[in-house]
Coordinates of N, CA and C and ligand atoms in Angstrom, one line a residue:
X12 N 134.3 113.6 117.3 CA 133.5 112.1 116.7 C 133.9 112.2 118.4
X13 N 134.3 111.4 118.5 CA 135.0 111.4 120.7 C 134.2 113.0 121.6
X14 N 134.5 113.8 121.2 CA 133.1 114.9 121.7 C 131.6 114.9 122.0
X15 N 131.4 114.0 120.4 CA 130.2 113.8 120.6 C 129.7 112.5 120.6
X16 N 130.9 111.3 121.6 CA 130.5 110.1 121.5 C 130.1 110.2 122.9
X17 N 131.1 111.2 123.8 CA 130.8 111.4 124.8 C 130.0 112.1 125.5
X18 N 128.8 113.5 124.8 CA 128.3 113.9 125.3 C 126.9 113.2 125.0
X19 N 126.7 112.3 123.6 CA 126.1 111.0 124.1 C 125.7 110.5 125.1
X20 N 126.7 109.8 125.1 CA 127.1 108.6 126.5 C 126.6 110.0 127.7
X21 N 127.1 110.7 127.5 CA 126.3 111.3 129.4 C 124.8 111.0 129.1
X22 N 124.4 112.1 128.1 CA 122.7 112.7 127.8 C 122.0 110.3 128.1
X23 N 123.0 109.3 127.8 CA 121.9 108.5 127.8 C 122.2 107.7 129.0
X24 N 123.8 107.9 130.0 CA 123.1 107.2 131.4 C 122.6 108.3 131.7
X25 N 122.1 109.4 131.8 CA 121.0 110.7 132.1 C 120.1 110.6 132.4
X26 N 119.6 109.3 131.1 CA 118.0 109.4 130.9 C 117.9 107.6 131.6
X27 N 119.1 106.5 131.7 CA 119.0 106.0 132.0 C 118.2 105.9 133.3
X28 N 119.6 106.7 134.6 CA 119.5 106.3 135.8 C 118.3 107.2 136.8
X29 N 118.3 107.5 135.1 CA 116.4 108.6 135.8 C 115.3 107.0 135.7
X30 N 115.1 106.1 134.7 CA 114.3 105.4 133.6 C 114.1 104.4 135.4
X31 N 116.1 103.7 136.0 CA 115.9 103.2 136.6 C 116.0 103.7 138.4
X32 N 115.6 104.0 138.4 CA 115.5 105.1 139.9 C 113.8 105.0 139.7
X33 N 113.2 106.5 138.8 CA 111.7 105.3 138.0 C 111.0 103.8 139.0
X34 N 112.2 103.1 138.5 CA 111.0 101.9 137.6 C 111.7 101.8 140.2
X35 N 112.3 101.7 140.0 CA 113.3 100.4 141.5 C 111.6 101.7 142.8
X36 N 112.1 103.2 142.8 CA 111.0 103.5 143.3 C 109.6 103.2 142.8
X37 N 108.7 103.2 142.3 CA 107.3 102.6 141.6 C 107.4 101.7 142.0
X38 N 108.5 100.6 142.0 CA 108.4 99.1 141.6 C 107.9 98.4 140.8
X39 N 107.5 98.7 139.7 CA 106.9 98.4 138.3 C 106.8 97.2 137.8
X40 N 106.0 96.2 137.6 CA 106.2 95.0 137.1 C 108.0 94.9 136.5
X41 N 107.7 96.1 135.0 CA 109.0 95.1 133.4 C 110.2 95.5 134.3
X42 N 110.7 94.4 134.0 CA 112.1 93.7 135.0 C 113.0 94.3 134.2
X43 N 112.6 95.2 133.5 CA 114.0 96.4 132.1 C 112.7 96.8 131.5
X44 N 113.0 98.4 131.9 CA 112.1 99.2 130.8 C 113.5 99.4 129.1
X45 N 113.1 99.0 128.4 CA 113.4 99.5 126.6 C 113.4 100.4 126.9
X46 N 114.5 101.8 126.4 CA 114.4 102.8 125.9 C 114.2 103.2 124.4
X47 N 113.4 104.1 123.3 CA 113.6 103.8 122.6 C 114.6 105.9 122.6
X48 N 115.4 106.3 121.1 CA 116.0 106.5 121.0 C 114.9 107.6 120.1
X49 N 114.3 108.3 120.0 CA 113.5 109.5 119.1 C 114.0 110.4 118.3
X50 N 114.6 110.5 117.5 CA 116.3 110.7 116.8 C 114.9 110.9 115.6
X51 N 113.9 111.3 114.8 CA 113.0 111.9 114.2 C 114.0 113.4 114.3
X52 N 114.2 113.9 112.7 CA 114.2 114.8 112.7 C 115.6 115.7 113.0
X53 N 116.5 114.2 113.6 CA 118.2 114.8 113.4 C 118.6 113.5 112.8
X54 N 119.7 113.9 111.9 CA 120.7 113.7 111.3 C 121.9 112.0 111.1
X55 N 121.3 111.8 110.4 CA 123.6 110.5 110.6 C 123.8 110.6 111.1
X56 N 124.2 112.4 110.6 CA 126.0 112.2 111.2 C 125.4 112.3 113.8
X57 N 123.8 113.0 113.8 CA 123.4 113.5 114.5 C 123.4 112.0 115.8
X58 N 122.5 111.0 114.2 CA 122.3 109.8 116.2 C 123.7 109.1 115.8
X59 N 124.6 109.0 115.2 CA 126.0 108.3 115.0 C 126.4 108.0 116.7
X60 N 126.9 109.1 117.0 CA 127.5 108.7 118.0 C 126.5 108.4 119.3
X61 N 125.3 108.5 119.5 CA 124.2 107.9 120.1 C 124.4 106.4 120.4
X62 N 124.8 105.8 118.5 CA 125.4 104.5 118.5 C 126.5 103.6 118.6
X63 N 128.0 104.9 118.7 CA 128.7 104.3 119.8 C 128.5 104.6 120.0
X64 N 127.5 104.9 120.8 CA 127.9 105.2 122.9 C 126.8 104.1 123.0
X65 N 126.3 103.2 122.3 CA 126.5 101.5 122.6 C 124.5 101.9 122.8
X66 N 123.9 102.9 122.4 CA 122.4 102.7 122.3 C 121.8 102.2 120.8
X67 N 121.2 101.3 120.5 CA 120.8 100.3 119.6 C 119.0 100.7 119.2
X68 N 117.9 101.3 120.1 CA 116.6 101.0 119.6 C 116.3 102.3 119.5
X69 N 115.6 102.6 118.2 CA 115.8 103.6 117.5 C 114.5 104.2 117.4
X70 N 113.8 105.2 117.0 CA 112.2 105.1 117.4 C 112.2 106.5 116.0
X71 N 111.9 106.2 114.9 CA 111.8 107.5 113.5 C 110.1 107.4 113.3
X72 N 110.0 109.0 113.0 CA 107.3 108.8 112.3 C 106.8 109.1 111.3
X73 N 108.6 109.1 110.6 CA 107.9 109.3 109.5 C 109.2 108.2 107.9
X74 N 108.2 106.7 107.1 CA 108.6 106.3 106.0 C 109.3 106.8 105.8
X75 N 109.3 108.3 104.7 CA 110.4 109.0 103.9 C 112.2 108.7 104.7
X76 N 111.8 110.0 105.7 CA 113.1 110.6 106.3 C 114.0 108.8 106.4
X77 N 113.0 108.0 107.3 CA 114.2 106.5 107.7 C 114.6 105.5 107.0
X78 N 113.7 106.4 105.6 CA 114.7 106.0 104.3 C 115.7 106.1 103.8
X79 N 116.1 108.0 104.3 CA 117.1 108.7 103.8 C 118.5 108.2 104.9
X80 N 118.0 107.9 105.6 CA 118.8 107.9 107.1 C 119.5 106.4 107.8
X81 N 118.8 105.3 106.9 CA 119.2 104.5 107.9 C 119.1 102.8 107.7
X82 N 119.5 103.5 106.6 CA 120.1 102.1 105.4 C 121.1 102.3 105.8
X83 N 122.6 103.5 105.6 CA 123.7 103.4 106.0 C 124.2 102.9 107.8
X84 N 122.7 103.6 108.3 CA 123.5 103.5 109.8 C 123.0 101.4 109.5
X85 N 122.1 100.9 109.2 CA 121.9 100.1 109.7 C 123.5 99.0 109.1
X86 N 123.6 99.0 107.9 CA 125.5 98.6 108.1 C 126.8 98.7 108.8
X87 N 126.4 99.8 109.1 CA 127.4 99.7 110.3 C 127.2 99.6 111.9
X88 N 126.1 99.3 112.4 CA 125.5 98.7 113.1 C 125.0 97.1 113.1
X89 N 124.8 96.6 112.5 CA 123.3 95.8 112.5 C 122.5 95.6 112.8
X90 N 122.9 95.3 114.8 CA 122.1 94.9 115.5 C 121.1 95.9 115.7
X91 N 120.8 97.3 115.9 CA 119.7 98.4 115.7 C 118.7 97.1 116.2
X92 N 117.9 98.5 116.5 CA 115.7 98.2 116.4 C 115.1 99.3 116.1
X93 N 114.9 99.6 114.5 CA 114.4 100.5 114.1 C 112.4 101.0 114.4
X94 N 112.6 101.3 115.2 CA 110.5 101.5 115.3 C 110.3 102.6 114.8
X95 N 109.0 102.0 114.3 CA 108.1 103.6 113.2 C 106.6 103.9 114.3
X96 N 107.0 105.2 114.9 CA 106.1 105.5 116.1 C 105.4 106.9 115.8
X97 N 105.8 106.2 114.6 CA 104.4 107.6 113.2 C 103.4 107.1 112.8
X98 N 102.4 107.6 112.7 CA 100.8 107.9 111.6 C 101.2 106.4 110.0
X99 N 100.6 106.2 110.2 CA 101.6 105.0 108.7 C 100.3 104.1 107.7
X100 N 100.5 105.1 106.3 CA 99.8 105.4 105.1 C 99.5 104.2 104.5
X101 N 98.8 103.9 104.2 CA 98.4 102.0 103.7 C 98.8 102.1 102.1
X102 N 100.4 102.8 102.0 CA 100.6 103.3 100.4 C 102.8 102.6 100.6
X103 N 102.6 103.5 102.0 CA 104.0 103.4 102.3 C 104.4 101.4 103.4
X104 N 102.8 100.7 103.6 CA 103.1 99.6 104.1 C 104.5 98.9 103.3
X105 N 105.0 98.3 102.4 CA 106.0 98.0 102.1 C 106.9 97.9 102.1
X106 N 107.9 99.7 102.4 CA 108.8 100.2 102.5 C 108.9 100.5 104.6
X107 N 107.7 100.1 105.1 CA 107.8 100.3 106.7 C 108.2 98.5 106.8
X108 N 107.8 97.7 106.5 CA 108.2 96.5 106.6 C 110.0 96.4 105.8
X109 N 109.6 97.1 105.2 CA 111.7 97.1 104.5 C 112.6 97.2 105.6
X110 N 112.3 98.5 106.1 CA 112.7 99.5 106.3 C 112.6 99.6 108.3
X111 N 111.7 99.0 108.7 CA 111.8 99.0 110.4 C 111.8 97.4 111.5
X112 N 111.6 97.5 112.4 CA 112.0 95.9 113.2 C 110.8 95.8 114.3
X113 N 110.3 97.0 114.4 CA 108.8 97.3 114.8 C 107.5 98.2 115.4
X114 N 107.0 98.3 114.5 CA 105.7 99.0 114.1 C 104.9 99.1 115.2
X115 N 104.7 100.5 115.7 CA 103.8 100.3 117.0 C 102.7 101.7 116.3
X116 N 102.9 101.3 115.5 CA 101.4 102.3 114.9 C 99.8 101.9 113.4
X117 N 100.1 99.9 114.4 CA 99.1 100.1 113.7 C 97.5 99.8 114.8
X118 N 96.5 100.6 113.3 CA 95.7 101.5 114.2 C 94.1 101.3 113.7
X119 N 94.4 100.6 112.3 CA 92.6 100.4 111.7 C 93.1 98.7 110.9
X120 N 92.1 98.5 111.0 CA 91.7 96.8 109.6 C 92.5 96.9 108.6
X121 N 92.2 97.5 107.6 CA 93.4 98.3 106.8 C 95.0 97.7 106.6
X122 N 95.2 98.4 107.7 CA 96.5 98.4 107.6 C 97.3 97.4 108.1
X123 N 95.9 96.6 109.3 CA 96.6 95.9 109.5 C 96.4 94.2 108.6
X124 N 95.6 94.1 107.6 CA 95.9 93.4 107.2 C 96.9 93.8 106.0
X125 N 97.4 95.0 105.7 CA 98.1 95.3 104.2 C 99.6 95.2 104.9
X126 N 99.5 95.3 105.8 CA 100.8 94.4 106.8 C 101.1 93.3 106.8
X127 N 99.9 92.9 107.1 CA 100.3 91.3 107.3 C 100.7 90.7 106.5
X128 N 100.1 90.8 104.8 CA 100.6 90.4 103.7 C 101.7 91.3 103.0
X129 N 101.8 92.3 103.5 CA 103.3 93.5 102.4 C 104.8 92.0 103.8
X130 N 104.0 91.4 104.9 CA 105.7 91.2 106.2 C 105.0 89.3 105.4
X131 N 104.1 89.0 105.3 CA 104.4 87.4 104.5 C 104.4 87.5 102.8
X132 N 105.0 88.3 102.4 CA 105.7 88.2 101.1 C 106.9 89.1 101.7
X133 N 107.7 89.4 102.6 CA 109.3 89.7 102.5 C 109.4 88.5 103.4
X134 N 108.8 87.5 104.1 CA 109.6 86.2 104.7 C 109.7 87.1 105.7
X135 N 109.5 88.1 106.5 CA 109.3 88.9 108.1 C 108.5 89.0 108.7
X136 N 108.3 89.4 110.6 CA 106.9 88.5 111.8 C 107.0 89.3 112.2
X137 N 107.4 91.1 111.8 CA 107.7 92.9 112.8 C 106.2 92.1 114.3
X138 N 107.0 92.1 115.3 CA 106.6 92.8 115.9 C 105.9 94.5 116.2
X139 N 104.1 94.4 116.5 CA 103.5 95.5 116.4 C 103.1 95.6 117.6
X140 N 102.8 97.1 117.5 CA 101.9 97.8 118.7 C 100.6 98.5 117.8
X141 N 99.0 98.0 119.0 CA 98.5 98.8 118.9 C 98.3 100.0 119.1
X142 N 98.4 101.5 118.7 CA 98.0 102.0 118.6 C 97.0 102.7 118.9
X143 N 95.9 103.3 120.5 CA 95.4 104.0 121.6 C 94.8 105.5 120.5
X144 N 93.3 105.9 120.6 CA 93.6 106.8 120.8 C 93.5 107.1 122.0
X145 N 93.5 107.5 123.3 CA 94.5 107.5 124.3 C 93.1 108.1 125.1
X146 N 93.0 109.8 125.5 CA 92.0 111.1 125.4 C 91.3 111.0 123.9
X147 N 91.1 110.0 123.4 CA 89.3 109.8 122.1 C 89.8 111.6 121.9
X148 N 90.8 111.7 121.0 CA 90.8 112.7 120.3 C 90.4 113.1 119.3
X149 N 90.2 114.1 118.7 CA 89.3 114.0 116.8 C 90.4 113.9 115.7
X150 N 91.6 114.5 116.0 CA 92.8 115.2 115.4 C 93.6 113.8 115.5
X151 N 93.9 113.0 116.5 CA 94.4 112.0 117.3 C 94.9 110.5 116.5
X152 N 95.9 110.1 115.7 CA 95.9 108.7 115.3 C 95.3 107.9 117.0
X153 N 95.0 106.2 116.0 CA 94.8 105.4 117.0 C 93.5 105.1 117.2
X154 N 93.1 103.4 116.8 CA 92.3 103.0 117.2 C 91.4 103.6 119.7
X155 N 90.3 103.1 119.6 CA 89.4 104.1 119.7 C 89.6 103.1 121.0
X156 N 89.3 104.5 122.5 CA 89.9 103.1 123.8 C 88.0 102.1 123.5
X157 N 87.4 102.8 123.5 CA 86.4 101.2 123.6 C 86.2 100.2 122.4
X158 N 86.8 100.7 121.8 CA 87.1 99.1 120.0 C 88.2 98.6 120.8
X159 N 89.3 99.6 121.1 CA 91.0 98.5 121.3 C 90.5 96.7 121.5
X160 N 90.6 96.2 123.1 CA 90.2 95.0 122.4 C 90.2 94.1 121.1
X161 N 88.3 94.5 121.4 CA 88.2 93.5 119.8 C 89.4 93.9 118.7
X162 N 89.9 94.7 118.5 CA 91.2 94.8 118.0 C 92.3 94.4 117.9
X163 N 92.8 93.8 119.5 CA 93.5 93.4 119.1 C 93.5 92.1 118.7
X164 N 92.4 91.4 119.3 CA 92.3 90.8 118.4 C 92.1 89.4 117.5
X165 N 91.2 91.0 116.7 CA 91.6 90.6 114.8 C 92.4 91.4 114.5
X166 N 93.1 91.4 114.5 CA 95.4 91.9 114.4 C 95.8 90.1 114.1
X167 N 95.5 89.5 116.0 CA 96.3 88.3 115.8 C 95.8 87.3 115.6
X168 N 94.1 87.1 115.3 CA 93.3 86.6 114.6 C 92.5 85.9 113.4
X169 N 92.6 87.1 113.1 CA 92.1 87.7 111.5 C 93.0 88.5 110.9
X170 N 94.3 89.1 111.2 CA 94.6 89.2 109.9 C 96.9 88.4 110.3
X171 N 96.2 88.0 111.5 CA 97.8 86.9 111.9 C 98.6 88.0 111.6
X172 N 98.8 89.0 112.6 CA 99.9 90.0 112.7 C 100.3 90.0 114.7
X173 N 101.5 90.1 114.4 CA 101.8 90.4 116.8 C 102.2 90.8 117.8
X174 N 100.8 90.9 117.6 CA 99.9 92.1 118.8 C 101.9 91.8 119.6
X175 N 102.6 92.7 120.4 CA 102.8 92.8 121.1 C 102.8 94.1 122.3
X176 N 102.1 94.9 122.5 CA 101.7 95.3 123.2 C 100.7 96.4 122.8
X177 N 101.2 97.7 123.6 CA 99.6 99.0 123.4 C 101.2 100.1 123.3
X178 N 99.7 101.9 122.2 CA 101.2 102.8 122.1 C 100.1 104.3 122.8
X179 N 100.6 104.2 123.8 CA 100.3 105.7 123.2 C 100.5 107.0 123.5
X180 N 99.4 107.8 122.7 CA 100.1 109.2 123.6 C 99.0 110.8 124.2
X181 N 99.8 111.1 124.8 CA 98.7 111.1 126.0 C 98.1 112.7 125.4
X182 N 96.9 113.1 125.8 CA 96.5 114.9 125.6 C 97.6 115.4 125.8
X183 N 97.5 117.1 125.1 CA 99.2 118.1 125.8 C 98.1 119.2 126.3
X184 N 98.8 118.5 127.6 CA 98.6 119.6 128.4 C 97.6 118.9 129.6
X185 N 97.7 118.1 130.0 CA 96.5 117.0 131.8 C 97.5 116.5 131.6
X186 N 97.4 116.0 132.9 CA 98.4 115.2 133.4 C 98.0 113.6 132.7
X187 N 99.5 112.9 132.3 CA 99.0 111.6 132.0 C 99.3 110.6 132.3
X188 N 99.1 110.9 133.8 CA 98.6 109.1 134.9 C 97.5 109.0 134.7
X189 N 96.3 108.8 134.2 CA 95.0 108.9 134.1 C 95.4 107.8 132.9
X190 N 95.6 108.6 131.5 CA 95.4 108.2 130.3 C 97.4 107.2 130.5
X191 N 97.7 106.7 131.3 CA 98.9 105.7 131.4 C 98.2 104.6 131.7
X192 N 97.3 104.8 133.0 CA 97.0 103.4 133.7 C 95.6 103.1 133.3
X193 N 95.4 103.6 132.1 CA 94.2 103.4 131.7 C 95.0 102.2 130.5
X194 N 95.2 102.5 129.5 CA 96.4 102.6 128.9 C 97.0 101.0 129.3
X195 N 97.7 100.8 130.5 CA 97.9 99.9 131.4 C 96.8 98.1 131.2
X196 N 95.7 98.9 132.4 CA 94.4 98.4 131.9 C 93.7 97.7 130.6
X197 N 94.2 98.5 129.8 CA 93.9 98.0 129.1 C 94.4 96.8 127.8
X198 N 95.5 97.2 128.6 CA 96.9 96.4 127.7 C 96.0 94.7 128.4
X199 N 96.0 94.7 129.9 CA 95.9 93.7 130.8 C 94.9 93.1 130.7
X200 N 93.2 93.7 129.6 CA 92.3 93.6 129.5 C 92.4 92.1 128.1
X201 N 93.9 93.4 127.0 CA 93.9 92.4 125.6 C 95.2 91.8 125.1
X202 N 95.6 91.4 126.8 CA 96.4 90.4 126.5 C 97.2 90.2 126.4
X203 N 98.1 91.3 125.7 CA 99.4 91.6 125.7 C 100.7 91.9 126.6
X204 N 101.8 92.6 126.1 CA 103.1 92.7 127.2 C 103.8 93.6 127.5
X205 N 103.3 94.4 126.4 CA 104.3 95.4 126.3 C 103.1 96.8 127.2
X206 N 103.7 98.0 126.9 CA 103.0 99.1 126.7 C 104.3 99.8 126.9
X207 N 103.9 100.7 124.9 CA 105.2 101.9 125.4 C 104.3 103.3 125.2
X208 N 105.0 103.8 125.8 CA 104.2 104.8 127.0 C 105.0 105.7 127.7
X209 N 105.0 107.2 127.7 CA 106.2 107.8 128.1 C 107.1 109.1 126.4
X210 N 107.0 109.4 127.5 CA 108.3 110.5 125.8 C 109.2 111.6 127.6
X211 N 109.7 112.6 126.6 CA 111.0 113.4 127.0 C 109.8 113.4 128.8
X212 N 109.0 114.3 128.4 CA 108.3 115.4 129.8 C 107.6 114.7 130.8
X213 N 107.7 112.5 130.7 CA 106.8 112.0 131.7 C 107.0 110.8 131.8
X214 N 108.2 110.5 131.2 CA 108.8 109.0 131.1 C 109.0 108.0 132.6
X215 N 108.7 109.3 133.2 CA 109.3 108.7 134.5 C 107.6 107.7 135.2
X216 N 106.7 108.7 135.0 CA 105.3 108.6 136.0 C 104.6 108.0 134.6
X217 N 105.0 107.2 133.0 CA 104.5 106.6 132.6 C 105.4 104.5 133.6
X218 N 107.0 104.9 133.5 CA 107.6 104.3 134.2 C 107.2 103.6 135.5
X219 N 106.2 104.4 136.4 CA 105.7 104.6 137.4 C 104.5 103.2 137.1
X220 N 103.2 102.9 136.5 CA 102.7 103.2 135.8 C 102.9 101.9 135.0
X221 N 104.0 101.4 134.5 CA 104.0 100.3 134.2 C 104.6 99.7 132.3
X222 N 104.6 100.9 132.6 CA 105.4 101.3 130.2 C 106.5 100.1 130.5
X223 N 106.8 99.3 129.7 CA 107.5 98.7 129.2 C 109.3 98.9 127.9
X224 N 108.3 100.9 127.9 CA 109.1 101.6 126.5 C 108.8 102.6 126.5
X225 N 109.9 103.7 126.6 CA 109.5 104.7 126.5 C 110.8 105.1 125.3
X226 N 109.6 106.7 124.5 CA 110.2 106.5 123.3 C 109.9 108.5 123.4
X227 N 111.4 108.3 124.4 CA 113.0 109.3 124.4 C 113.5 110.1 123.6
X228 N 112.8 111.6 123.5 CA 113.6 112.5 122.4 C 114.6 113.7 122.2
X229 N 114.0 114.5 123.0 CA 114.7 115.6 122.9 C 115.4 115.8 124.4
X230 N 114.8 114.6 125.1 CA 115.9 115.1 126.1 C 117.0 113.6 126.5
X231 N 117.2 113.4 124.8 CA 118.2 112.5 124.6 C 118.7 113.2 122.8
X232 N 118.6 114.4 122.6 CA 119.4 115.0 121.2 C 118.9 116.5 121.5
X233 N 118.7 117.2 121.7 CA 117.8 118.4 122.4 C 117.4 118.5 121.7
X234 N 116.4 119.6 121.6 CA 115.4 119.9 121.1 C 115.8 120.4 119.7
X235 N 114.1 119.6 119.5 CA 113.7 119.8 117.8 C 113.2 121.0 116.5
X236 N 113.9 121.8 115.5 CA 113.4 122.4 115.4 C 111.7 122.2 115.0
X237 N 111.1 124.1 114.8 CA 109.6 123.4 115.1 C 109.0 122.9 113.7
X238 N 108.0 121.4 114.4 CA 106.8 121.2 113.6 C 108.0 120.2 112.8
X239 N 108.4 119.6 114.1 CA 109.7 118.8 113.9 C 108.3 117.6 114.7
Ligands
PLP13 C1 108.2 112.8 118.9 C2 108.1 111.4 119.3 C3 108.3 111.9 120.5 C4 109.8 111.9 121.4 O1 108.6 113.0 121.7 P1 110.3 113.8 123.3 O2 109.4 114.9 123.7 O3 111.1 115.0 122.0 O4 110.4 113.1 123.7 C5 107.2 110.3 121.5 N1 106.5 109.8 121.1 C6 106.0 110.0 119.2 C7 105.3 109.0 118.8 C8 106.9 110.9 118.7 O5 106.4 111.3 117.7

């Protein structure tokens, strides 16, 4: 365990110093950028060294997987924060509210309404992000760019959700900068404070465009098995 904690610490230090350099170089407004360590596909045993090394904010993309891994880890580290970063089916809304601290993938009214109902039932008010289909890709989750501002308004006023920010995953294989810039513009129009954008390959660019949350998986935990 000592060795794995040391290597988790050095992976975290490396990413954090790259984040800090990007923030200073580009002078992006947010005072601090949150590192969301994306632990999907990695076992609780692989995650534990990162907790021991001080990391407290993690992202998972599947409710079922989170249910198997996180309750025991949370018992050991009650101050951790778990973000849902993957698509959420309405029949998993109750479990999601029970397991997660932040929901980053709100993208339709039916889901927003259900999340609001489940949060009321659980007497919780979780911060949420609206996921934007920033590249207009047919197969991708997220609200359309043109509908984003009105959807954020509905989430707040009609559903009563606490919308902290916007989240996006740019199209693969295209330079991400313009998509990050577009998300930042939408965030300004929608009146949100947080932008969740940037992954292992492009988090420095995202920070330059004003990311407040970056979601970094493989650069911390190593390569995922294919299809993860
Ligand atoms: C897997 C995943 C990430 C992390 O991807 P890496 O390239 O491994 O950093 C970030 N965001 C979402 C939504 C993901 O599903």
